[in-house]
CSV table of C-alpha atoms in Angstrom, one decimal:
chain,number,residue,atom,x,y,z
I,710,UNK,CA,88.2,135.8,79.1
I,711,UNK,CA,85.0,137.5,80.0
I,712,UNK,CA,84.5,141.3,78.7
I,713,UNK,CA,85.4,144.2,81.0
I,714,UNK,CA,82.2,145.0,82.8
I,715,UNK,CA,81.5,148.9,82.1
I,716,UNK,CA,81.5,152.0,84.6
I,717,UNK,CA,78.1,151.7,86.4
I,718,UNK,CA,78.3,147.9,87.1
I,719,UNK,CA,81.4,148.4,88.3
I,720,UNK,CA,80.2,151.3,91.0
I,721,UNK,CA,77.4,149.3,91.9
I,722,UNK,CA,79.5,146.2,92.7
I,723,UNK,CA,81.8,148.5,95.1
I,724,UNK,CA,79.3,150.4,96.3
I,725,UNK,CA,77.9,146.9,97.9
I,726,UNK,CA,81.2,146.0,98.8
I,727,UNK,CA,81.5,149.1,100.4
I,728,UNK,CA,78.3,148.7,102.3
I,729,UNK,CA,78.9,145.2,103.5
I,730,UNK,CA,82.4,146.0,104.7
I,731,UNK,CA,83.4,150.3,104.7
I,732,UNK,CA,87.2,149.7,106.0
I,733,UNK,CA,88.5,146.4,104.6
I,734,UNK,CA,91.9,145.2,106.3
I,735,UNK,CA,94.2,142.5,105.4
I,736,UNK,CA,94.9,139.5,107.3
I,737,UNK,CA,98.4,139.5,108.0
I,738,UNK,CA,99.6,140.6,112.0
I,739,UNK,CA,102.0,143.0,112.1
I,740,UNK,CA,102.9,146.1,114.0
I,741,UNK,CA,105.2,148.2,112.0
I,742,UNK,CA,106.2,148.4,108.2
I,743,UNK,CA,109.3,146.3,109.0
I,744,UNK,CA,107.0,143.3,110.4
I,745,UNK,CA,104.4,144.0,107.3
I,746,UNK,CA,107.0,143.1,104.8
I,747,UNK,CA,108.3,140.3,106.6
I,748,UNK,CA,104.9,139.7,107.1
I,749,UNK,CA,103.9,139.4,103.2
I,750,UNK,CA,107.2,138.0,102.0
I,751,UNK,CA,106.1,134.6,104.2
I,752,UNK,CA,102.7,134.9,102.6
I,753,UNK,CA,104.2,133.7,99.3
I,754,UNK,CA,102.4,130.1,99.0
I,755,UNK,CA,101.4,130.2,102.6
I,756,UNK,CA,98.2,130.9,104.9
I,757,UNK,CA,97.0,134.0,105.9
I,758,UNK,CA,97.0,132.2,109.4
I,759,UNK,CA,99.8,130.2,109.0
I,760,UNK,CA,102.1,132.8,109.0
I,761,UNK,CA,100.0,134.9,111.9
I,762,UNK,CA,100.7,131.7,113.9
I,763,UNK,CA,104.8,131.5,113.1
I,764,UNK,CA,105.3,135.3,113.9
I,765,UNK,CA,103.6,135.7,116.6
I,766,UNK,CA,106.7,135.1,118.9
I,767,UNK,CA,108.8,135.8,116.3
I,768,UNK,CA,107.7,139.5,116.5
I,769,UNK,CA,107.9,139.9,119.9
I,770,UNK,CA,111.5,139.4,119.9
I,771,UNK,CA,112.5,140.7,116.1
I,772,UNK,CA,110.2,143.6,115.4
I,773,UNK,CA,113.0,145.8,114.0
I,774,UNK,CA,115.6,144.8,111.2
I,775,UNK,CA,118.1,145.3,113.6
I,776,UNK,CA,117.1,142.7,116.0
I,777,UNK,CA,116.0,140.4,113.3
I,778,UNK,CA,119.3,140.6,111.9
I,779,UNK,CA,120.4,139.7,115.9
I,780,UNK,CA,118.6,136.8,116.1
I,781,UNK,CA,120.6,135.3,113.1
I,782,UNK,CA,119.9,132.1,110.2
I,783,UNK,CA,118.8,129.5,112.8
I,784,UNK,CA,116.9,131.9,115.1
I,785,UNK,CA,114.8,133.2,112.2
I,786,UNK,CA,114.3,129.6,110.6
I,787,UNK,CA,113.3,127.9,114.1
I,788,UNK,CA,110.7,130.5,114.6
I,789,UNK,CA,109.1,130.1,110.7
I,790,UNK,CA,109.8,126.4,110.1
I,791,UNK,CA,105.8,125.6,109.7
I,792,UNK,CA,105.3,128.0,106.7
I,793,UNK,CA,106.1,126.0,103.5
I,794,UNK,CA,109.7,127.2,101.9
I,795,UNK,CA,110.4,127.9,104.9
I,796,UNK,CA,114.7,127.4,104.6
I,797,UNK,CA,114.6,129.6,101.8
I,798,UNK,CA,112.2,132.0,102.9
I,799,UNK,CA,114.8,132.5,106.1
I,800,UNK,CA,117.2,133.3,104.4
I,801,UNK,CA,115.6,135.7,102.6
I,802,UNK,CA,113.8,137.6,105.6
I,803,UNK,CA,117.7,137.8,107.2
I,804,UNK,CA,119.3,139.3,103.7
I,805,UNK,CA,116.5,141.6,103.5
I,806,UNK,CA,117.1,143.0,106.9
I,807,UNK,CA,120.6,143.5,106.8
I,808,UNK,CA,120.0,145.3,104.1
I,809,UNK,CA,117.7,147.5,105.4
I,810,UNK,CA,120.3,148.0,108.3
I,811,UNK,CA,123.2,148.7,105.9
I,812,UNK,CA,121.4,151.1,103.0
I,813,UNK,CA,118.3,152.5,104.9
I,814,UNK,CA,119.3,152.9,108.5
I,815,UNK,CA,116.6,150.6,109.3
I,816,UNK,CA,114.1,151.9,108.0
I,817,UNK,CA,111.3,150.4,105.1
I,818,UNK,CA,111.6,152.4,102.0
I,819,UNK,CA,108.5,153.6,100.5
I,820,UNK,CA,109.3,153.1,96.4
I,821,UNK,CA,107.9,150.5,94.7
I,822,UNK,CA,111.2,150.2,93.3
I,823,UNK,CA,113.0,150.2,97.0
I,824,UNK,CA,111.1,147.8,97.9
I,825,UNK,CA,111.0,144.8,95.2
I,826,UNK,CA,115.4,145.0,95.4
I,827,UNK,CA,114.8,143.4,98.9
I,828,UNK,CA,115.2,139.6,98.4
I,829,UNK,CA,111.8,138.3,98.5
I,830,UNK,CA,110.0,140.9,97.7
I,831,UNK,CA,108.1,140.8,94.7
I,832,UNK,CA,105.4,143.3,93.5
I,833,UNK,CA,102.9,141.9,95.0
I,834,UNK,CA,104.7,142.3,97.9
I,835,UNK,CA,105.3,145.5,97.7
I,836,UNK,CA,102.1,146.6,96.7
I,837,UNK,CA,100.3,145.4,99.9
I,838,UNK,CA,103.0,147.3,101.7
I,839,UNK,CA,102.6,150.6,100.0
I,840,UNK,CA,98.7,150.3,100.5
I,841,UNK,CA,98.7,149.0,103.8
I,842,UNK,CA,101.2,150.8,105.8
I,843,UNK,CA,101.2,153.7,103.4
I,844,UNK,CA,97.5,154.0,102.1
I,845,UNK,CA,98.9,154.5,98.6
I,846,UNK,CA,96.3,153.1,96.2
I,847,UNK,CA,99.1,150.2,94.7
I,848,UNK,CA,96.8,147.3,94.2
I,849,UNK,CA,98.5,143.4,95.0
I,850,UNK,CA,97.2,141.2,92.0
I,851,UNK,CA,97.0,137.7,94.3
I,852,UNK,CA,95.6,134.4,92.8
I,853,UNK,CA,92.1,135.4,94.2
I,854,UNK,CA,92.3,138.6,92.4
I,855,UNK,CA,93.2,137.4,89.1
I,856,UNK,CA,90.7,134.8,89.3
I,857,UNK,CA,87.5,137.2,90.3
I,858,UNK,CA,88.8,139.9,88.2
I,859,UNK,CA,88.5,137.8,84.8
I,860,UNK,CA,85.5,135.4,86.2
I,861,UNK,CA,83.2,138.8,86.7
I,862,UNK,CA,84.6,141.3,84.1
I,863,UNK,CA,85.7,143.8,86.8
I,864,UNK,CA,89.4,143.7,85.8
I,865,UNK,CA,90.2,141.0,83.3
I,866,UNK,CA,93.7,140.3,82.1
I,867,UNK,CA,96.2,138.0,80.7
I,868,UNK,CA,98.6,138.4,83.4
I,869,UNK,CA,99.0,139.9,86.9
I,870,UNK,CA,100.4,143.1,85.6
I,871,UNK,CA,97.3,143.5,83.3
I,872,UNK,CA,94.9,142.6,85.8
I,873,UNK,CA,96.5,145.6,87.9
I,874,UNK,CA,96.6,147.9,85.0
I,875,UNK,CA,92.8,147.2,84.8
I,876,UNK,CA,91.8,148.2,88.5
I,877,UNK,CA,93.8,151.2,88.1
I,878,UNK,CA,92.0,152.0,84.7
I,879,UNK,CA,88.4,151.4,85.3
I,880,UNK,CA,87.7,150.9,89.5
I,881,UNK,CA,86.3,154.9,90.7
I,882,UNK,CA,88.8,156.4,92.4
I,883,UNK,CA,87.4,156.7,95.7
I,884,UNK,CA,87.2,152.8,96.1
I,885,UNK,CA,91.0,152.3,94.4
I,886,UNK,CA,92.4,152.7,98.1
I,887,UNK,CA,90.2,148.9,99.9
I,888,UNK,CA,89.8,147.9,96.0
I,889,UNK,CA,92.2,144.9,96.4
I,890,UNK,CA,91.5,143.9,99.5
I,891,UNK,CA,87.6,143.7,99.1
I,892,UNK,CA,88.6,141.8,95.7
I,893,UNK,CA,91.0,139.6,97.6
I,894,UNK,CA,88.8,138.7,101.1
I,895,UNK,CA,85.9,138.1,98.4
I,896,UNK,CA,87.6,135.4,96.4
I,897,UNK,CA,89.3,134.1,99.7
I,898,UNK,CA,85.2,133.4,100.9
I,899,UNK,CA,82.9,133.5,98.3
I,900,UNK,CA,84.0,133.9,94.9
I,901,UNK,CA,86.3,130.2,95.6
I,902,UNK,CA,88.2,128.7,92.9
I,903,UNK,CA,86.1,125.6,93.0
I,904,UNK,CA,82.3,126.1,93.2
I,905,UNK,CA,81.7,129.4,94.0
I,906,UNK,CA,79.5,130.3,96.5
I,907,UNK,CA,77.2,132.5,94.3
I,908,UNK,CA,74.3,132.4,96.7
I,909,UNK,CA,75.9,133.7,98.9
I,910,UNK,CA,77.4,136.5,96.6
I,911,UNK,CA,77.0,140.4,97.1
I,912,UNK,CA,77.1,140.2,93.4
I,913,UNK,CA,75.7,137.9,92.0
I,914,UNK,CA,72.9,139.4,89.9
I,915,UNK,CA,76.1,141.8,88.2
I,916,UNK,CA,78.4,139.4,87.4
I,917,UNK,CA,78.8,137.2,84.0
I,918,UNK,CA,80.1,134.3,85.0
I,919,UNK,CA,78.1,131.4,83.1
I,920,UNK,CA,78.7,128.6,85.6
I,921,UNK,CA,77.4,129.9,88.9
I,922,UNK,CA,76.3,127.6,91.3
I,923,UNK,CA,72.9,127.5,93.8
């Protein structure tokens, strides 16, 4: 695992971030907090676009819990059957918003806690809910995060929860709020699992990865 880069590289490499791209936003359509986290929790093992492209209509007819819960097991399932776990995932979306009917009067709770007792939804999850909808500064440890954040040193970690502990700890506090995202868009376009794009890379000149390619 490569060393935890110090305080100055680390300011540098979100000040360029920062620079290329000053309001970062994630990828997922939504239009409410209900539609975020149904949003998210089809993310798992999916596209980005994938699930923009099964929810379109499925919004447009379900944007509450209420209705979602209307349109019922087969109504949900038809609408997301091209995401993958899709059966499951169904299921999941339907218990989650009868519950939010039943113990929040329809409305998204805003705990971390709240939040991962929803079937489905995972910290992760939850994370990219409280940061997108609430602008809390939670940060959603994704594959492309734990893979930058020990390739370049700005958050290494042995696990997802130490990776997060590590932006917390040691990104400045005025980037913590886009810190995921611009971690997560980077390694979804440049910083790739499989030959990185290092020329094309912001940061290329801070980072200690060994094996960077032309």
């Amino acid at each position: 695992m490569v060393k935890q880069l110090d305080y100055h590289t680390i300011r540098e490499i979100f000040d360029r971030f920062h620079a290329s791209e000053p309001e970062p936003k994630g990828e997922l359509n939504h239009v409410n907090a209900f539609t975020l986290v149904v949003a998210v929790a089809l993310s798992a093992q999916a596209t980005d676009a994938g699930v923009n492209k099964a929810t379109a209509k499925l919004f447009q007819i379900a944007d509450t819990p209420e209705k979602m819960v209307a349109l019922g097991l087969d109504g949900i399932t038809e609408h997301i059957r091209t995401i993958g776990l899709y059966r499951n995932k169904a299921k999941n979306v339907l218990r989650l918003s009868q519950i939010l009917v039943e113990e929040y009067g329809g409305e998204v709770p805003n705990s971390r806690a709240a939040l991962q007792s929803l079937p489905g939804v995972g910290r992760k999850t939850a994370n990219v809910v409280l940061n997108m909808w609430w602008h809390y500064p939670a940060q959603a440890v994704d594959t492309h995060i734990f893979r930058i954040g020990n390739r370049t040193g700005i958050c290494p970690g042995k696990d997802v929860i130490a990776v997060e502990r590590a932006i917390e700890d040691n990104i400045p506090v005025d980037y913590q709020q886009h810190a995921h995202h611009w971690m997560i868009l980077h390694g979804r376009y440049i910083c790739v699992a499989r030959k990185p794009k290092c020329g094309a890379c912001l940061i290329r000149d801070l980072c200690p990865f060994e094996e960077k390619t032309l």
